[in-house]
């Protein structure tokens, strides 16, 4: 069975935790897009693991994790991450494979990424990791894939610095290389998880372009770049938070206007630990945007939702969620494409009463306070999609499963 886990907002929805949780029942985990711009956090027995390139199944000793064809890989970042895991006692040798179709991020890409960003009248707020340049070089047909590492014809046009970089890393990368399509064909009966990075609204096609990342972070990315085709996907899980966050620039209709100390915005940021795993940047915060979520569900054919960070609302007496936009006086219920429309969108908010108690120890949906269940039910009805997993804390165990995602429907 094949499950795709995709972010249904602007990234940072808690995909790392959910992939780690679901990986207990998988044997192969394939990350299909993005690069070291991503930051996936997993908390296990009080230890916190920050992953950027390595798929989130790595913490189990017996899982194979594969960096997929849609990824752009900076070997320096990869091997420093692997060394960090090794220090924490994680044995990765032989378990971390890289699709031979994945592309490299070279030193000049990182430099150009920063230069381009400096020249933009309206910067995107990139992570500066060379991601956009790597995808652009791929589209130009000048990128270097893992399969090209030993092919002198492919390397001949590289700048000296990039060439030296490739030569320095290729002996370590090559043994990890795998033909992903052939691997998954021969493991077609394995339970496989396809892990997305970023989120639907940061996808190059479905996101808030140009304020997006450059990879395919929508669920279709798993089919194009995960080594399988669309008909092999059995389930698309969309992960979203009880509220919204965004890091970097770009439109964010429900963003809180007041971000001063003591404001709701800073309360949510601190309670939810909303600081970038990769850059440390404070994330912008706002109420849940159901217009955006419904769009993400449709654009990704999400058939089950996973709600995370519900516990962040534990102490609030009341909160709101956005059910429509008012754009220059017009009521809009579909997520607009135009950046100007999104920037002019004023959220139409619906109030909810808070539950004012800790849900961190709840282990079943019925144990959740009535008001928390009401919030869940409202979201399900609005987006016409069941929420089958609810996360009530950062630890692997703090996960309520109403229906196992591995159950075929
Ligand atoms: P880039 O991916 O570094 O080119 O950055 C493009 C945009 O995507 C910026 O707004 C980043 O902050 C955002 N971004 C990239 N990766 C992530 C992620 O993993 N989580 C959230 N935002 C991200």
XYZ file of C-alpha atoms and ligand atoms in Angstrom:
432
model
C 0.000 0.000 0.000
C 1.256 3.497 -0.827
C 0.405 6.570 1.233
C 1.394 10.116 0.324
C 1.782 12.588 3.188
C 1.534 16.161 2.014
C 1.391 19.538 3.743
C -1.971 21.254 3.310
C -0.800 24.762 4.296
C 2.454 26.732 3.920
C 4.705 23.986 5.271
C 5.628 23.276 8.903
C 2.339 21.461 9.505
C 3.956 18.636 11.484
C 4.547 16.236 8.584
C 7.798 14.977 10.160
C 5.990 13.831 13.287
C 3.196 12.171 11.297
C 5.556 10.406 8.881
C 7.579 9.179 11.850
C 4.367 7.925 13.489
C 3.080 6.169 10.348
C 6.506 4.758 9.543
C 6.026 2.205 12.337
C 3.909 0.244 9.841
C 5.880 1.041 6.672
C 9.024 -0.570 5.402
C 10.123 2.091 2.910
C 9.896 5.888 3.262
C 10.544 8.032 0.192
C 10.903 11.794 0.474
C 9.857 13.098 -2.917
C 10.692 16.804 -3.080
C 12.589 19.791 -1.701
C 16.036 19.922 -0.210
C 17.801 21.284 2.843
C 15.278 24.160 2.899
C 12.923 21.827 4.777
C 12.981 21.230 8.503
C 11.135 18.264 9.954
C 11.100 17.889 13.724
C 10.584 14.613 15.533
C 10.401 14.342 19.320
C 11.054 10.909 20.717
C 11.326 10.159 24.421
C 12.286 13.778 25.168
C 14.957 13.885 22.421
C 14.404 16.323 19.566
C 15.614 15.427 16.047
C 15.726 18.074 13.316
C 15.784 16.558 9.835
C 16.316 18.531 6.641
C 17.100 16.033 3.892
C 16.804 12.620 5.485
C 13.271 11.138 5.367
C 11.439 10.977 8.684
C 11.441 7.147 8.965
C 15.147 7.120 9.847
C 14.622 6.847 13.601
C 13.373 3.233 13.305
C 16.325 0.843 13.064
C 14.810 -1.355 10.347
C 13.381 1.089 7.772
C 14.807 1.934 4.384
C 14.617 5.659 3.642
C 15.119 7.054 0.165
C 15.809 10.588 -1.022
C 13.591 10.717 -4.116
C 14.076 11.889 -7.679
C 12.399 15.252 -7.063
C 14.846 16.225 -4.346
C 17.777 18.586 -4.711
C 20.610 17.441 -2.499
C 23.462 19.380 -0.992
C 25.924 16.630 0.014
C 27.581 18.868 2.599
C 24.223 19.331 4.354
C 23.350 15.645 3.948
C 26.524 14.264 5.475
C 26.475 16.769 8.307
C 22.892 15.658 9.080
C 23.918 11.998 8.937
C 26.876 12.676 11.249
C 24.453 14.332 13.710
C 22.202 11.256 13.616
C 25.184 8.988 14.116
C 26.153 10.973 17.212
C 22.694 10.251 18.628
C 23.212 6.534 18.064
C 21.229 6.201 14.810
C 22.858 3.664 12.514
C 22.100 4.819 8.979
C 24.650 3.002 6.823
C 22.929 0.899 4.161
C 19.501 2.324 5.089
C 19.752 5.745 3.439
C 19.505 5.546 -0.344
C 19.378 8.328 -2.937
C 17.510 8.188 -6.231
C 20.024 8.368 -9.073
C 17.685 10.902 -10.706
C 17.909 13.360 -7.788
C 19.848 16.553 -8.514
C 22.734 18.114 -6.620
C 22.871 21.570 -5.070
C 26.305 23.019 -5.892
C 28.159 25.845 -4.084
C 27.542 28.363 -6.894
C 23.781 27.717 -6.622
C 23.767 28.820 -2.976
C 25.624 31.988 -3.919
C 23.328 32.785 -6.848
C 20.243 32.090 -4.687
C 21.357 34.828 -2.268
C 22.326 37.239 -5.067
C 18.971 36.841 -6.857
C 17.126 37.374 -3.608
C 19.042 40.597 -2.936
C 18.095 41.944 -6.362
C 14.360 41.267 -6.030
C 12.218 44.333 -5.421
C 9.963 42.049 -3.399
C 12.135 39.264 -1.943
C 10.583 35.811 -1.560
C 12.352 35.221 1.744
C 14.150 32.080 0.532
C 16.125 29.934 2.922
C 19.271 30.746 0.909
C 20.067 27.054 0.463
C 20.317 27.228 -3.364
C 17.044 25.351 -3.835
C 15.434 27.551 -6.481
C 18.664 27.680 -8.499
C 19.006 23.873 -8.398
C 15.482 23.460 -9.795
C 16.150 26.155 -12.396
C 19.363 24.412 -13.505
C 17.401 21.178 -13.746
C 14.853 22.883 -16.013
C 17.684 24.430 -18.072
C 19.043 20.856 -18.465
C 22.333 21.907 -16.899
C 21.842 20.235 -13.527
C 23.955 17.379 -12.192
C 22.149 14.216 -11.104
C 23.502 11.515 -8.814
C 23.743 9.289 -11.917
C 26.042 11.867 -13.544
C 28.658 11.974 -10.795
C 31.144 9.772 -12.629
C 30.294 10.996 -16.137
C 33.054 13.403 -17.228
C 30.919 14.671 -20.144
C 28.336 15.982 -17.701
C 30.898 17.655 -15.435
C 33.005 19.359 -18.064
C 31.041 22.629 -18.065
C 31.062 23.126 -14.308
C 32.851 26.074 -12.708
C 36.071 25.016 -10.942
C 34.563 25.391 -7.470
C 31.517 23.270 -8.337
C 33.619 20.639 -10.032
C 35.930 20.338 -7.024
C 32.833 20.015 -4.826
C 31.417 17.170 -6.932
C 34.767 15.405 -6.922
C 35.046 15.771 -3.154
C 31.676 14.123 -2.479
C 31.074 11.654 -5.275
C 32.780 8.657 -3.696
C 30.543 8.962 -0.653
C 27.354 9.605 -2.654
C 27.714 6.934 -5.333
C 27.336 3.868 -3.076
C 24.029 5.295 -1.800
C 22.597 5.685 -5.280
C 19.575 3.602 -6.330
C 17.311 3.350 -9.388
C 14.136 4.343 -7.512
C 11.670 3.100 -10.128
C 13.308 -0.339 -10.241
C 13.580 -0.445 -6.437
C 9.896 0.314 -5.910
C 8.890 -2.087 -8.683
C 10.690 -4.884 -6.910
C 9.210 -3.794 -3.562
C 5.713 -3.227 -4.912
C 4.064 -5.074 -2.023
C 5.909 -3.108 0.647
C 4.020 -0.562 2.722
C 5.552 2.650 1.405
C 5.216 6.195 2.661
C 5.865 9.142 0.368
C 6.885 12.145 2.410
C 6.370 15.631 1.002
C 8.288 18.703 2.041
C 6.951 22.272 2.364
C 3.209 22.325 1.562
C 0.491 22.744 -1.061
C 0.599 26.533 -0.809
C 4.380 26.576 -1.327
C 4.230 24.286 -4.376
C 5.548 25.805 -7.594
C 2.208 25.174 -9.379
C -0.495 25.093 -6.733
C 1.111 27.589 -4.351
C 0.984 31.364 -3.977
C 3.395 31.976 -6.877
C 5.926 33.621 -6.904
C 6.041 33.371 -3.090
C 6.640 29.638 -3.216
C 9.482 27.161 -3.147
C 10.580 25.653 -6.466
C 9.835 21.968 -6.023
C 6.683 19.884 -6.416
C 5.450 19.789 -2.873
C 1.882 18.937 -3.911
C 0.775 15.285 -3.723
C 1.291 14.841 -7.480
C 5.004 15.278 -6.779
C 5.010 11.772 -5.283
C 3.801 10.367 -8.585
C 6.161 12.365 -10.791
C 9.199 12.251 -8.555
C 8.711 9.452 -6.052
C 9.390 6.592 -8.450
C 5.757 5.524 -8.993
C 2.861 6.725 -11.163
C -0.428 8.288 -9.991
C -2.426 5.052 -10.151
C -0.203 3.481 -7.502
C -1.222 6.017 -4.846
C -3.768 4.518 -2.454
C -4.230 7.419 -0.087
C -3.316 11.096 0.170
C -3.055 12.373 3.724
C -3.081 16.138 4.128
C -1.495 17.475 7.304
C -2.614 20.824 8.710
C -2.378 22.734 11.978
C -5.247 24.055 14.126
C -4.025 27.516 13.059
C -1.900 28.812 10.164
C 1.737 29.831 9.905
C 3.963 31.021 7.126
C 7.700 31.654 7.064
C 9.202 33.924 4.442
C 7.255 36.497 2.472
C 4.012 36.352 0.555
C 0.274 36.745 1.097
C -1.266 35.347 4.267
C -4.926 36.437 4.592
C -5.474 35.345 8.217
C -2.171 36.670 9.593
C -2.589 38.375 12.976
C -2.092 42.123 12.660
C -0.781 42.480 16.201
C 2.464 40.610 16.806
C 3.568 42.508 19.892
C 4.734 40.711 23.061
C 1.671 39.390 24.894
C -0.435 39.250 21.700
C -2.251 36.096 20.562
C 0.250 35.854 17.717
C 3.255 35.685 20.023
C 1.373 33.344 22.390
C 0.753 30.874 19.545
C 4.325 31.214 18.270
C 5.795 30.416 21.673
C 3.295 27.709 22.638
C 3.569 26.000 19.247
C 7.345 26.574 19.023
C 6.810 28.297 15.681
C 10.400 29.064 14.787
C 12.011 27.797 11.566
C 13.887 24.517 12.025
C 16.234 25.442 9.181
C 16.674 29.189 9.583
C 15.438 29.867 13.125
C 13.184 32.616 11.739
C 10.038 33.344 13.780
C 7.022 32.113 11.807
C 4.159 34.452 10.980
C 0.980 33.261 12.710
C -2.759 33.501 12.073
C -6.061 31.682 12.493
C -6.892 28.568 10.474
C -7.806 29.504 6.912
C -10.491 27.087 5.762
C -10.710 28.665 2.298
C -7.050 27.828 1.751
C -7.423 24.379 3.323
C -10.383 23.475 1.087
C -8.330 24.569 -1.928
C -5.379 22.423 -0.822
C -7.672 19.414 -0.322
C -9.065 19.760 -3.849
C -5.739 20.515 -5.558
C -4.086 17.476 -3.936
C -7.054 15.039 -3.867
C -6.501 14.725 -0.131
C -8.839 11.989 1.084
C -7.970 12.037 4.782
C -6.777 14.888 6.967
C -4.412 14.937 9.924
C -4.921 17.793 12.394
C -1.838 18.767 14.407
C -1.047 21.287 17.190
C -4.633 21.204 18.507
C -3.190 21.430 22.048
C -1.774 24.905 21.263
C -5.350 26.198 21.710
C -5.764 24.566 25.169
C -5.712 27.798 27.172
C -7.796 30.009 24.873
C -11.309 30.996 25.974
C -12.257 31.513 22.340
C -10.682 31.595 18.889
C -11.710 32.016 15.273
C -11.307 30.429 11.841
C -11.656 31.966 8.392
C -14.639 30.726 6.341
C -14.524 33.206 3.408
C -12.708 36.326 2.214
C -13.987 39.792 1.503
C -11.933 41.204 -1.368
C -12.576 44.875 -2.172
C -16.159 44.423 -0.935
C -16.827 41.126 -2.745
C -17.447 37.877 -0.814
C -15.116 35.141 -2.087
C -15.188 31.478 -1.071
C -12.592 30.055 -3.465
C -8.871 30.577 -2.916
C -7.763 33.275 -5.403
C -4.803 32.899 -7.743
C -3.893 36.598 -7.907
C -1.402 37.760 -5.289
C -3.096 41.159 -5.246
C -6.462 39.543 -4.440
C -4.881 37.480 -1.690
C -3.180 40.561 -0.252
C -6.450 42.479 -0.286
C -8.430 39.576 1.188
C -9.977 40.309 4.574
C -10.891 37.127 6.399
C -14.533 36.499 7.292
C -14.166 34.843 10.692
C -16.326 32.426 12.647
C -15.942 32.249 16.439
C -15.400 29.043 18.406
C -15.395 28.554 22.198
C -12.177 27.185 23.671
C -12.040 24.104 25.908
C -9.702 25.569 28.549
C -8.112 22.295 29.609
C -5.071 20.275 28.632
C -5.653 17.657 25.940
C -2.013 16.485 25.957
C -2.850 13.172 27.657
C -5.940 12.297 25.585
C -5.468 8.981 23.796
C -8.841 8.640 22.062
C -11.070 11.035 20.160
C -13.899 10.572 22.681
C -11.604 11.775 25.483
C -11.215 15.174 23.808
C -13.383 17.931 25.322
C -16.690 18.502 23.503
C -15.574 21.932 22.243
C -12.440 20.482 20.676
C -14.528 17.814 18.951
C -16.931 20.528 17.731
C -14.018 22.381 16.107
C -12.873 19.169 14.409
C -16.421 18.450 13.181
C -16.809 21.969 11.758
C -13.568 21.672 9.777
C -14.537 18.243 8.438
C -17.883 19.549 7.269
C -16.406 22.675 5.673
C -13.737 20.844 3.699
C -15.851 17.703 3.181
C -13.006 15.444 4.247
C -12.633 13.306 7.383
C -9.982 14.128 9.965
C -8.763 10.687 10.961
C -5.663 11.533 13.002
C -5.344 14.265 15.636
C -2.013 15.216 17.177
C -2.168 16.624 20.724
C 1.542 17.082 21.447
C 4.936 16.769 19.866
C 5.799 13.268 21.134
C 5.192 10.259 18.875
C 2.771 8.856 21.454
C 0.594 11.971 21.556
C -1.324 10.948 18.456
C -5.007 10.037 18.376
C -5.952 7.667 15.557
C -9.654 7.537 14.670
C -9.010 5.383 11.594
C -5.632 3.953 10.629
C -4.376 5.562 7.426
C -3.161 2.081 6.426
C -6.762 0.831 6.291
C -7.898 0.516 2.689
C -11.294 2.115 1.991
P 13.353 28.364 -0.829
O 12.692 27.009 -0.800
O 14.568 28.446 0.039
O 13.587 28.842 -2.236
O 12.318 29.421 -0.199
C 11.104 29.776 -0.832
C 10.004 30.005 0.180
O 9.593 28.756 0.733
C 10.410 30.876 1.368
O 9.292 31.654 1.773
C 10.747 29.872 2.444
O 10.615 30.408 3.729
C 9.694 28.812 2.156
N 10.091 27.487 2.609
C 11.000 26.663 2.051
N 11.077 25.512 2.711
C 10.168 25.576 3.709
C 9.742 24.645 4.725
O 10.211 23.510 4.840
N 8.769 25.108 5.561
C 8.211 26.331 5.423
N 8.567 27.207 4.507
C 9.531 26.837 3.636
